[in-house]
Short mmCIF file of N, CA and C in Angstrom, two decimals:
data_model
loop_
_atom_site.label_atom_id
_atom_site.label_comp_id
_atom_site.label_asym_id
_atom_site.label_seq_id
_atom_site.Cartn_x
_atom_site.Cartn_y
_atom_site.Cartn_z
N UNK A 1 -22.28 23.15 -72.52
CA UNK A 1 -22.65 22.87 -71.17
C UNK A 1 -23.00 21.40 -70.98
N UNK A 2 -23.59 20.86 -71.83
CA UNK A 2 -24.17 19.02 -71.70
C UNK A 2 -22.40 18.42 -71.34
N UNK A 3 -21.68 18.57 -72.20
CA UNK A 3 -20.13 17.68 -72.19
C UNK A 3 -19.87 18.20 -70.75
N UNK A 4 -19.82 19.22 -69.95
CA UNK A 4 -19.96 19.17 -68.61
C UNK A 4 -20.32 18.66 -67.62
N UNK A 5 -21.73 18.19 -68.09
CA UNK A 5 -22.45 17.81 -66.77
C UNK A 5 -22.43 16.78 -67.07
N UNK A 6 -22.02 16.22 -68.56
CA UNK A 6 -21.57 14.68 -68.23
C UNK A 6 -20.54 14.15 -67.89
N UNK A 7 -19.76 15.20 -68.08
CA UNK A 7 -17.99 15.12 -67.53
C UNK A 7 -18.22 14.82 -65.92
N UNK A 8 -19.02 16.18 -65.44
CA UNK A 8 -18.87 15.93 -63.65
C UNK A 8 -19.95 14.69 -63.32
N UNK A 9 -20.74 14.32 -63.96
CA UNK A 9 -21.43 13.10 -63.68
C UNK A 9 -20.91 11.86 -63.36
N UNK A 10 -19.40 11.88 -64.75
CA UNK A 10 -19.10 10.69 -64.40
C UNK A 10 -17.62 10.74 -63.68
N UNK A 11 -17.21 11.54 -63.45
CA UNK A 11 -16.46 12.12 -62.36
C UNK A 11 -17.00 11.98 -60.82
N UNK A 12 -18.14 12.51 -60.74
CA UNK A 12 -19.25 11.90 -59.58
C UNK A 12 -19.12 10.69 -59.25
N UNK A 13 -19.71 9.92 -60.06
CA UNK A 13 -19.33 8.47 -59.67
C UNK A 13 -18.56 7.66 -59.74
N UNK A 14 -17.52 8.21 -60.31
CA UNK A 14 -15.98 7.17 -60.22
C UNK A 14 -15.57 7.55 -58.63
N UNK A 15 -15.88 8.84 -58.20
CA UNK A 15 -15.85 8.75 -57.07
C UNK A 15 -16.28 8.49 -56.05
N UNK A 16 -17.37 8.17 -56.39
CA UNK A 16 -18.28 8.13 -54.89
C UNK A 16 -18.00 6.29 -55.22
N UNK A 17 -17.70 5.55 -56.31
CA UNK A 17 -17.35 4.06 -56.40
C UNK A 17 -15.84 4.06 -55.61
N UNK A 18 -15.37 4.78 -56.16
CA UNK A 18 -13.95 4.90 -54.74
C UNK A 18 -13.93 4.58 -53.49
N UNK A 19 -15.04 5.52 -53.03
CA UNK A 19 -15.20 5.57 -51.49
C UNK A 19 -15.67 4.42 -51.04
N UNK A 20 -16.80 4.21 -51.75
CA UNK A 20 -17.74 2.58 -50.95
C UNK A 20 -16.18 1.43 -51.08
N UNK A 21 -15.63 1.52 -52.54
CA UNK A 21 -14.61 0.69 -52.30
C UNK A 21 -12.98 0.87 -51.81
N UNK A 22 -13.24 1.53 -50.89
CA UNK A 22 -12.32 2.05 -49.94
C UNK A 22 -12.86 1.14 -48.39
N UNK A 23 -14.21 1.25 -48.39
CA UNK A 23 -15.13 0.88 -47.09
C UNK A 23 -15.55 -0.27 -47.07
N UNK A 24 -15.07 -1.17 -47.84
CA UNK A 24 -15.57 -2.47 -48.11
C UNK A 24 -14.86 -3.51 -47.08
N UNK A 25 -14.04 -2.82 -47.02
CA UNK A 25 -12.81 -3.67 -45.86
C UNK A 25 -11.84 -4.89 -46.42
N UNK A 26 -11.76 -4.91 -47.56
CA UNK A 26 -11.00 -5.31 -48.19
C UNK A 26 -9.24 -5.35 -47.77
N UNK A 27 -8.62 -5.99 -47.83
CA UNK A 27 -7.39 -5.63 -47.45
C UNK A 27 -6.38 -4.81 -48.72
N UNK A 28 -5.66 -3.53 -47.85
CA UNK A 28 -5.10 -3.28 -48.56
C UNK A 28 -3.54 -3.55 -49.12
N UNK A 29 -3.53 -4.75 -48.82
CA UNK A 29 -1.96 -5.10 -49.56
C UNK A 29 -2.48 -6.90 -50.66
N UNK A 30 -3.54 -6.66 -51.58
CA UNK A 30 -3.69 -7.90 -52.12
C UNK A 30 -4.16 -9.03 -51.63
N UNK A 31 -5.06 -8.93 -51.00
CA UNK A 31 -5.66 -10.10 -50.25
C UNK A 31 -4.70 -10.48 -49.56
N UNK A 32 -3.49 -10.39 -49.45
CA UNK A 32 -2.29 -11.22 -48.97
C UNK A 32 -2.49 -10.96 -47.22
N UNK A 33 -2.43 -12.10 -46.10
CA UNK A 33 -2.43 -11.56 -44.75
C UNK A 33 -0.96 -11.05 -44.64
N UNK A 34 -1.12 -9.89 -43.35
CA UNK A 34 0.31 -9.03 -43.27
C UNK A 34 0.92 -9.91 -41.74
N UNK A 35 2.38 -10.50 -42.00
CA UNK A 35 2.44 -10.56 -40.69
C UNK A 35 3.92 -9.76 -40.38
N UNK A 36 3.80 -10.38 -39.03
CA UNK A 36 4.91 -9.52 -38.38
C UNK A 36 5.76 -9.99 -37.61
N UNK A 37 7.35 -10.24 -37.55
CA UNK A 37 8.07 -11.30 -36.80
C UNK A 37 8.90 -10.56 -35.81
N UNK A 38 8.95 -11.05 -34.85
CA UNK A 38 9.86 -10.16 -34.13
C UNK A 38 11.31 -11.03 -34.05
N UNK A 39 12.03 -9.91 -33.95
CA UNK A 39 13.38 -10.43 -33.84
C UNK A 39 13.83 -9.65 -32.67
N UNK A 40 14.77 -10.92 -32.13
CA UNK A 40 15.76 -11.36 -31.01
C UNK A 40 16.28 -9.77 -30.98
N UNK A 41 16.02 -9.39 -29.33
CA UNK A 41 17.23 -8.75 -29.07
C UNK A 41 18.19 -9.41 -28.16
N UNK A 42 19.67 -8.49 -27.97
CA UNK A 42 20.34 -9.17 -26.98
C UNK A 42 20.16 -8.45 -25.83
N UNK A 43 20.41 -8.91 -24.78
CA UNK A 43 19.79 -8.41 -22.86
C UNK A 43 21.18 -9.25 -22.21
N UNK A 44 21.40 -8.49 -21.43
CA UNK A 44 22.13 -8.79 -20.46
C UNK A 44 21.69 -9.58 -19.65
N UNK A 45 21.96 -10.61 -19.13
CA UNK A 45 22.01 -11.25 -17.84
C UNK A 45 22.22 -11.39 -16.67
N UNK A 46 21.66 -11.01 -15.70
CA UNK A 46 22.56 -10.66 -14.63
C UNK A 46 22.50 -11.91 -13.62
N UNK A 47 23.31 -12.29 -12.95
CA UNK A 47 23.37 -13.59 -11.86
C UNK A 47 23.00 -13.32 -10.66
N UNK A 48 21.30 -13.33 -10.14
CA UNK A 48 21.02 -13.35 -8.81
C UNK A 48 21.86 -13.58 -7.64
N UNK A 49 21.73 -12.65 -6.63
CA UNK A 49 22.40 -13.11 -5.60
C UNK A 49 21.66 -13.18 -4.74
N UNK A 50 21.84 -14.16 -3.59
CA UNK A 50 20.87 -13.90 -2.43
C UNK A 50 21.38 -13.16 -1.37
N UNK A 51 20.02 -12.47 -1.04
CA UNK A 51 20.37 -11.52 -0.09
C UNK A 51 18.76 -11.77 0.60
N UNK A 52 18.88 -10.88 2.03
CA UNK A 52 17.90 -11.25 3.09
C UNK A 52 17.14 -10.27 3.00
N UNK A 53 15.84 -10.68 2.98
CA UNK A 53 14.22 -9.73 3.32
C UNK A 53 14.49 -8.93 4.55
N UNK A 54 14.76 -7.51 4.18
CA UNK A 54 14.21 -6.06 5.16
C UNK A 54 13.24 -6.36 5.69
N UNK A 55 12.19 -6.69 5.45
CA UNK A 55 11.13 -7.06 6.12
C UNK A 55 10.60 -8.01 6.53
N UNK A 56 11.68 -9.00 6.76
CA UNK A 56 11.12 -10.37 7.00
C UNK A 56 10.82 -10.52 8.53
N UNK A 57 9.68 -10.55 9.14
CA UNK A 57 9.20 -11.19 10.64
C UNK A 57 9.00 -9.22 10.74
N UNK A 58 8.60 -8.17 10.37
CA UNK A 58 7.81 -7.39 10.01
C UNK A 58 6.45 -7.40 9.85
N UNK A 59 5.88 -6.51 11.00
CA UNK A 59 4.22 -6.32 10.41
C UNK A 59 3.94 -5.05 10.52
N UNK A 60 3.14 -4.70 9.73
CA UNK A 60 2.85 -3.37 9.50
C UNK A 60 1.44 -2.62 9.91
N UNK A 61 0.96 -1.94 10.95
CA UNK A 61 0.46 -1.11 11.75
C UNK A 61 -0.16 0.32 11.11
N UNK A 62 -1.31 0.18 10.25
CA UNK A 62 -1.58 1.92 10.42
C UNK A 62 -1.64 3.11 11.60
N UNK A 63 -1.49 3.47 11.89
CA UNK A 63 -2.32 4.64 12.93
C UNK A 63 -2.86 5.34 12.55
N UNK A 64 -4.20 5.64 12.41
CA UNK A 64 -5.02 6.51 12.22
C UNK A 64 -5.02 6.64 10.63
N UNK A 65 -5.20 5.71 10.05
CA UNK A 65 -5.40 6.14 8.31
C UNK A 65 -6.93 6.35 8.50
N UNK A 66 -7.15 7.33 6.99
CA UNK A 66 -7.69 8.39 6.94
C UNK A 66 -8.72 9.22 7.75
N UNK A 67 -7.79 9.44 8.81
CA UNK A 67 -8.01 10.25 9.94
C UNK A 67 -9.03 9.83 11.05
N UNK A 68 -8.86 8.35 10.82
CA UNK A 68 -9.76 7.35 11.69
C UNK A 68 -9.08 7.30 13.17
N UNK A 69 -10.03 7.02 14.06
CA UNK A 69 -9.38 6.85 15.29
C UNK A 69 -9.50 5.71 15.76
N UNK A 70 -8.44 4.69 15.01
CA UNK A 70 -8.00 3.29 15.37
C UNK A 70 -6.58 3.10 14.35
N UNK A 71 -6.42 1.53 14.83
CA UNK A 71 -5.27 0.98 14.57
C UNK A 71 -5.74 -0.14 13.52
N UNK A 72 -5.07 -0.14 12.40
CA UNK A 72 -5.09 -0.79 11.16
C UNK A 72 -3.77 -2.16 10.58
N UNK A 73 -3.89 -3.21 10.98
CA UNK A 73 -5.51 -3.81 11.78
C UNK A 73 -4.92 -3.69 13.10
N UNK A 74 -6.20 -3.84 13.81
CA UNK A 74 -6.19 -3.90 15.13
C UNK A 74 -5.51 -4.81 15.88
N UNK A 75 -5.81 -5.99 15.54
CA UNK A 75 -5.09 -7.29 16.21
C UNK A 75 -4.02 -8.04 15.01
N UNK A 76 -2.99 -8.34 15.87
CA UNK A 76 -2.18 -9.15 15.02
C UNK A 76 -1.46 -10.27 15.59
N UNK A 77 -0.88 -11.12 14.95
CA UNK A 77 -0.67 -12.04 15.83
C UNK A 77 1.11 -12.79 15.19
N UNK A 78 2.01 -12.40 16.11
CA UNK A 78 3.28 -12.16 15.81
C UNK A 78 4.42 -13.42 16.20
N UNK A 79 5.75 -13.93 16.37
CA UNK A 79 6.28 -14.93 16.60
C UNK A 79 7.48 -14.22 17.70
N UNK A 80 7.57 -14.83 18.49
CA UNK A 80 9.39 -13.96 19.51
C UNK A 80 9.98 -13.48 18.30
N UNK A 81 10.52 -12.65 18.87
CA UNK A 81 11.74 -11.83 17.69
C UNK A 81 11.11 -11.21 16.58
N UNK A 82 10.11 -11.17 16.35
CA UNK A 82 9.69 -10.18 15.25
C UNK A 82 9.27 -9.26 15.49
N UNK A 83 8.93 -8.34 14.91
CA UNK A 83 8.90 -6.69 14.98
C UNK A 83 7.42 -6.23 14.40
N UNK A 84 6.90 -5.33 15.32
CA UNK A 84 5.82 -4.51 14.67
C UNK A 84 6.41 -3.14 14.56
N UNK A 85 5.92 -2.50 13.20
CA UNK A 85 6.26 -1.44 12.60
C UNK A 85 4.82 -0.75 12.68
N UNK A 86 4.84 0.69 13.81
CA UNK A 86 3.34 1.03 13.36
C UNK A 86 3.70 2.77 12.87
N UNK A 87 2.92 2.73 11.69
CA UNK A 87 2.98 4.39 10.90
C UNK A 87 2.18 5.05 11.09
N UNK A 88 2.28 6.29 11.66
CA UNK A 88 1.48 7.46 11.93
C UNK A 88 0.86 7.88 10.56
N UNK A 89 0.13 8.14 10.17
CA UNK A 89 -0.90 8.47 8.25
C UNK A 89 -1.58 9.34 9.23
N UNK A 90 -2.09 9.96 10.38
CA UNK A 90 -2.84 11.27 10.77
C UNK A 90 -2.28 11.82 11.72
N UNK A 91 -2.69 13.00 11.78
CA UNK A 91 -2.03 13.99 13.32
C UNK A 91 -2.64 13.50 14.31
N UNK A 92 -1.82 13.64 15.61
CA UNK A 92 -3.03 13.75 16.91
C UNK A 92 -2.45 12.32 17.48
N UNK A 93 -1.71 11.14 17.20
CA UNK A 93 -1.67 10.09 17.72
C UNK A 93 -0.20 9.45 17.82
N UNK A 94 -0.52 7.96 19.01
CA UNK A 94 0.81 7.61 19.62
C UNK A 94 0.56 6.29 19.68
N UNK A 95 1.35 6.02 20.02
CA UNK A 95 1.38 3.95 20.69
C UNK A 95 1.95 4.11 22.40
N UNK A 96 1.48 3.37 22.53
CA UNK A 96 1.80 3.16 24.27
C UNK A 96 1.08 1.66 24.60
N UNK A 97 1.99 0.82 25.83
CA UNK A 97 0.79 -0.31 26.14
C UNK A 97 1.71 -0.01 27.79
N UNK A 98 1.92 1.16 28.04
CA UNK A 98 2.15 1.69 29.12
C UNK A 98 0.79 1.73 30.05
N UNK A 99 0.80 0.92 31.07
CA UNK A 99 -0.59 0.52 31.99
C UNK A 99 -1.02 2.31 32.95
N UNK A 100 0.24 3.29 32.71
CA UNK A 100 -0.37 4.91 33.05
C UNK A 100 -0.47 5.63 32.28
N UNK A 101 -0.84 5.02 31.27
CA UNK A 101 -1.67 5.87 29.50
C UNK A 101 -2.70 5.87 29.91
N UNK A 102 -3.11 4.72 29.86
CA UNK A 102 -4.58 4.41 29.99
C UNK A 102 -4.79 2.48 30.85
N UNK A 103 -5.93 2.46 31.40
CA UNK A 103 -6.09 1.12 32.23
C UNK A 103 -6.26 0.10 31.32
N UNK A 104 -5.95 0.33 30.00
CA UNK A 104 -6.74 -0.44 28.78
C UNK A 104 -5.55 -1.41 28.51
N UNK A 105 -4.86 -0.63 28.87
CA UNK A 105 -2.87 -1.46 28.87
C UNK A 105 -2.99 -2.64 29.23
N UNK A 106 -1.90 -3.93 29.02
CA UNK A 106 -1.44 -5.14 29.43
C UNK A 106 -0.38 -5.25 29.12
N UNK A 107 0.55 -6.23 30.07
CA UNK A 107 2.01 -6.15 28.85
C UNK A 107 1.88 -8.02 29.92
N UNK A 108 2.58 -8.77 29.48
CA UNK A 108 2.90 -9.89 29.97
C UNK A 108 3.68 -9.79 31.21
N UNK A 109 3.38 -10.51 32.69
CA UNK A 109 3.98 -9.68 33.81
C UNK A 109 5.85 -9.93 33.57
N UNK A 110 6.33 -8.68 34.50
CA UNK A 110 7.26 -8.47 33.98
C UNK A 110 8.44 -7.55 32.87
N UNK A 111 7.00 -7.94 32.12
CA UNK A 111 7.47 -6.97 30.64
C UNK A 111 7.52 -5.64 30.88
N UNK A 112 8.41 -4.84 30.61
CA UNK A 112 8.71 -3.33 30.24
C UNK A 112 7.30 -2.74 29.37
N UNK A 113 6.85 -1.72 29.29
CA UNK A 113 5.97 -1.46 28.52
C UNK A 113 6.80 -0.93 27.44
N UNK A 114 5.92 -0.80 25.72
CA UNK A 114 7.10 -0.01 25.13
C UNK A 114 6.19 1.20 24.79
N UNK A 115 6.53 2.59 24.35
CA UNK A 115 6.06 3.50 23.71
C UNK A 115 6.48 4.46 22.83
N UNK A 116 5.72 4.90 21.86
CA UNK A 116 6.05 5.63 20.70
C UNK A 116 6.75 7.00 21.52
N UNK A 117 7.01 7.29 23.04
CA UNK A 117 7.72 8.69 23.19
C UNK A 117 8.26 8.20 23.86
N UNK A 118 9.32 9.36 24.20
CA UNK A 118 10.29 9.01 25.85
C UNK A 118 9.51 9.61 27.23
N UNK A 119 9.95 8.55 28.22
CA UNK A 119 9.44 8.68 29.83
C UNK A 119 8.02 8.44 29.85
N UNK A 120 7.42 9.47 30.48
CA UNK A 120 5.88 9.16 30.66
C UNK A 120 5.19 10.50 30.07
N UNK A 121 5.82 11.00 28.75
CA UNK A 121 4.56 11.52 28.41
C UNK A 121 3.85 11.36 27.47
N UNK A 122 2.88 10.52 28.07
CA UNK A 122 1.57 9.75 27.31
C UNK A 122 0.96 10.38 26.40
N UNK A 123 0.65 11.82 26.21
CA UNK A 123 0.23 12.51 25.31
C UNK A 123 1.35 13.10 24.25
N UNK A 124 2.18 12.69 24.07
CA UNK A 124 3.25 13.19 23.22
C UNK A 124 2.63 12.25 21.88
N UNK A 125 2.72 12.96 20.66
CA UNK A 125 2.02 12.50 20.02
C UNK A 125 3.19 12.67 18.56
N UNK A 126 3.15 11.45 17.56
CA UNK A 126 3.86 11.24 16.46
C UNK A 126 3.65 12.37 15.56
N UNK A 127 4.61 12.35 14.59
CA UNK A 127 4.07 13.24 13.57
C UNK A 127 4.00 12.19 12.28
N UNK A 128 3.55 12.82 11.28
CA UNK A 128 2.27 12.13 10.36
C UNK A 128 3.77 11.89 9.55
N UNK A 129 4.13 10.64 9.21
CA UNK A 129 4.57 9.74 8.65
C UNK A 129 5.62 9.27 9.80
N UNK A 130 5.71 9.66 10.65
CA UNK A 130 6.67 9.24 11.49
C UNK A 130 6.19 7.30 11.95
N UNK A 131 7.50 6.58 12.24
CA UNK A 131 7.45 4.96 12.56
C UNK A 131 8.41 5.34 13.39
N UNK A 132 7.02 3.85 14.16
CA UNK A 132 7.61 3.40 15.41
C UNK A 132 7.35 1.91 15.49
N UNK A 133 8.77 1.51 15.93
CA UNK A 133 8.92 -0.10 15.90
C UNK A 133 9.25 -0.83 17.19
N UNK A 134 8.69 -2.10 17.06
CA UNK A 134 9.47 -2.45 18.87
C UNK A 134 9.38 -4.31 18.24
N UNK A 135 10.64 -4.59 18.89
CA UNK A 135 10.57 -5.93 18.75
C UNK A 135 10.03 -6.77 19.64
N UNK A 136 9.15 -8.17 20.08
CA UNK A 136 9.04 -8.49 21.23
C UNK A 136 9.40 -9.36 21.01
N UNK A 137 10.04 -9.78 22.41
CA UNK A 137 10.86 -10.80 23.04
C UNK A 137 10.47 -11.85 23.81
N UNK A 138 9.03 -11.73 24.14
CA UNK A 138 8.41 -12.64 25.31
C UNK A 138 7.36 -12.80 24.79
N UNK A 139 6.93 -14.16 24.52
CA UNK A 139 5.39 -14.52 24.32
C UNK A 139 4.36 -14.23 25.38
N UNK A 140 3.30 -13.71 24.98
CA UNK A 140 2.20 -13.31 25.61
C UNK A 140 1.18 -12.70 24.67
N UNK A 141 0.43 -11.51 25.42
CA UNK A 141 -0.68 -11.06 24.79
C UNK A 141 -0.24 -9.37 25.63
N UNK A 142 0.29 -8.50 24.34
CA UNK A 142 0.06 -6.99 24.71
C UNK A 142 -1.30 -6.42 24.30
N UNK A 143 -1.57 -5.43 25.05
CA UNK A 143 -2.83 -4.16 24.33
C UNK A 143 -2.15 -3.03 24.49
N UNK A 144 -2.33 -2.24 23.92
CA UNK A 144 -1.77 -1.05 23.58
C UNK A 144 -2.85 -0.05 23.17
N UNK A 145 -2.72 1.11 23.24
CA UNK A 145 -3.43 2.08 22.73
C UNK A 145 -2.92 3.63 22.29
N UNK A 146 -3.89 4.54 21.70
CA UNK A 146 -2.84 6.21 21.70
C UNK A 146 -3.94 6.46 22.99
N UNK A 147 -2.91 6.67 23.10
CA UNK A 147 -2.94 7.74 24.52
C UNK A 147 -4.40 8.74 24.50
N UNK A 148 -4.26 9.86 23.42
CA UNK A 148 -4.87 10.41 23.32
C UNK A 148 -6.62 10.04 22.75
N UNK A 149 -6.37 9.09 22.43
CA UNK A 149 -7.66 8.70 22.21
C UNK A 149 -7.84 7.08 22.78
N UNK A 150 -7.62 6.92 23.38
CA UNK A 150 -8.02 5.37 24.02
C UNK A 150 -8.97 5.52 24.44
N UNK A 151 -10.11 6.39 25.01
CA UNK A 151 -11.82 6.79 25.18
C UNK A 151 -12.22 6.52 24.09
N UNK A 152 -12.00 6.92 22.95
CA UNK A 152 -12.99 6.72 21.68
C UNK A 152 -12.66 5.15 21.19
N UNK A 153 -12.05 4.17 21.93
CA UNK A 153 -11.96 3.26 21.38
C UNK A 153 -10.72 3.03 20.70
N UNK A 154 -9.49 3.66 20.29
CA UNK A 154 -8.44 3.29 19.68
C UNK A 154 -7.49 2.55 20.41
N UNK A 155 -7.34 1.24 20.54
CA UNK A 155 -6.58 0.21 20.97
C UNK A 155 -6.87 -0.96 20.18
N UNK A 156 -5.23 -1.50 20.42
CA UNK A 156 -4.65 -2.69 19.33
C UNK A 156 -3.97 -3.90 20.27
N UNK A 157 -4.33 -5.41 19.86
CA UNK A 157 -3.66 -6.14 20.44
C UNK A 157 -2.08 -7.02 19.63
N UNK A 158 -1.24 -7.01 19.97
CA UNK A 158 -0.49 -7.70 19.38
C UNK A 158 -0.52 -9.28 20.11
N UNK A 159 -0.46 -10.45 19.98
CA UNK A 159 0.03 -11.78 20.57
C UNK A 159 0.93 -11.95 19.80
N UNK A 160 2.05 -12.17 20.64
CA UNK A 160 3.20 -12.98 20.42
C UNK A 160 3.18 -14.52 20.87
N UNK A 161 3.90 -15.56 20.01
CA UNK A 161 3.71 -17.09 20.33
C UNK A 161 5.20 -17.43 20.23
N UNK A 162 5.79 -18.64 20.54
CA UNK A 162 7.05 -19.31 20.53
C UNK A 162 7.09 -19.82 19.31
#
């Protein structure tokens, strides 16, 4: 029994000297640092072409994000010939700067009003991702509002400049 317990004794500690020198942090490839090179792949090239911005003289209009009752942002301020794009993100709402929506309307005299429905019905209301775009043509100052909520405050100004 003694040649045992000196057997696992020193069996014991050859191992437990293992472990600490396992944990020492020593490197394991010879002190040597490891590095690493990258090599070249080949990639295709492709030759840009120019082509024209979808969205160039574009501005972009929330309606009613997250289920707010306004216009995101409210005021913007635009050049002739460019376009506002406004997106419905909740139920329940419209664009109009039609002066028999609501008295909150302006359009520059002259100007056509534009609106998110056909004819005059002011309460006709978008559906939730639906866009509506209008280009303007005449410098001035529109207001606009939804219809359905222009009491609680939901109206937007666009200015257009030369």
């Amino acid at each position: 029994m003694p040649f045992r317990r000196t057997y696992l004794r020193a069996v014991g500690a050859l191992a437990a000297g293992g472990l600490v020198a396992g944990c020492s942090g020593a490197p394991a490839n010879d002190g040597q640092e490891e590095t690493t090179t990258a090599t070249p792949t080949a990639t295709a090239t492709i030759t840009p072409t120019r082509t024209s911005t979808p969205d160039e003289g574009v501005t972009y209009v929330a309606v009613g994000p997250e289920g707010r009752l306004r216009f995101v942002p409210d005021t913007v301020e635009i050049s002739v010939g460019d376009t506002v794009r406004w997106e419905a993100l909740s139920a329940g709402h419209n664009v109009t700067s039609h002066p028999g929506a609501s008295p909150k309307c302006e359009n520059p005299e002259g100007v056509e009003p534009f609106t998110s429905y056909e004819d005059e019905q002011h309460f006709a209301i978008m559906d939730v991702g639906e866009i509506y775009e209008h280009t303007f043509t005449v410098p001035g100052t529109y207001v606009y509002v939804c219809a359905p909520h222009a009491g609680q405050g939901m109206v937007g100004t666009v200015t257009v400049s030369e």
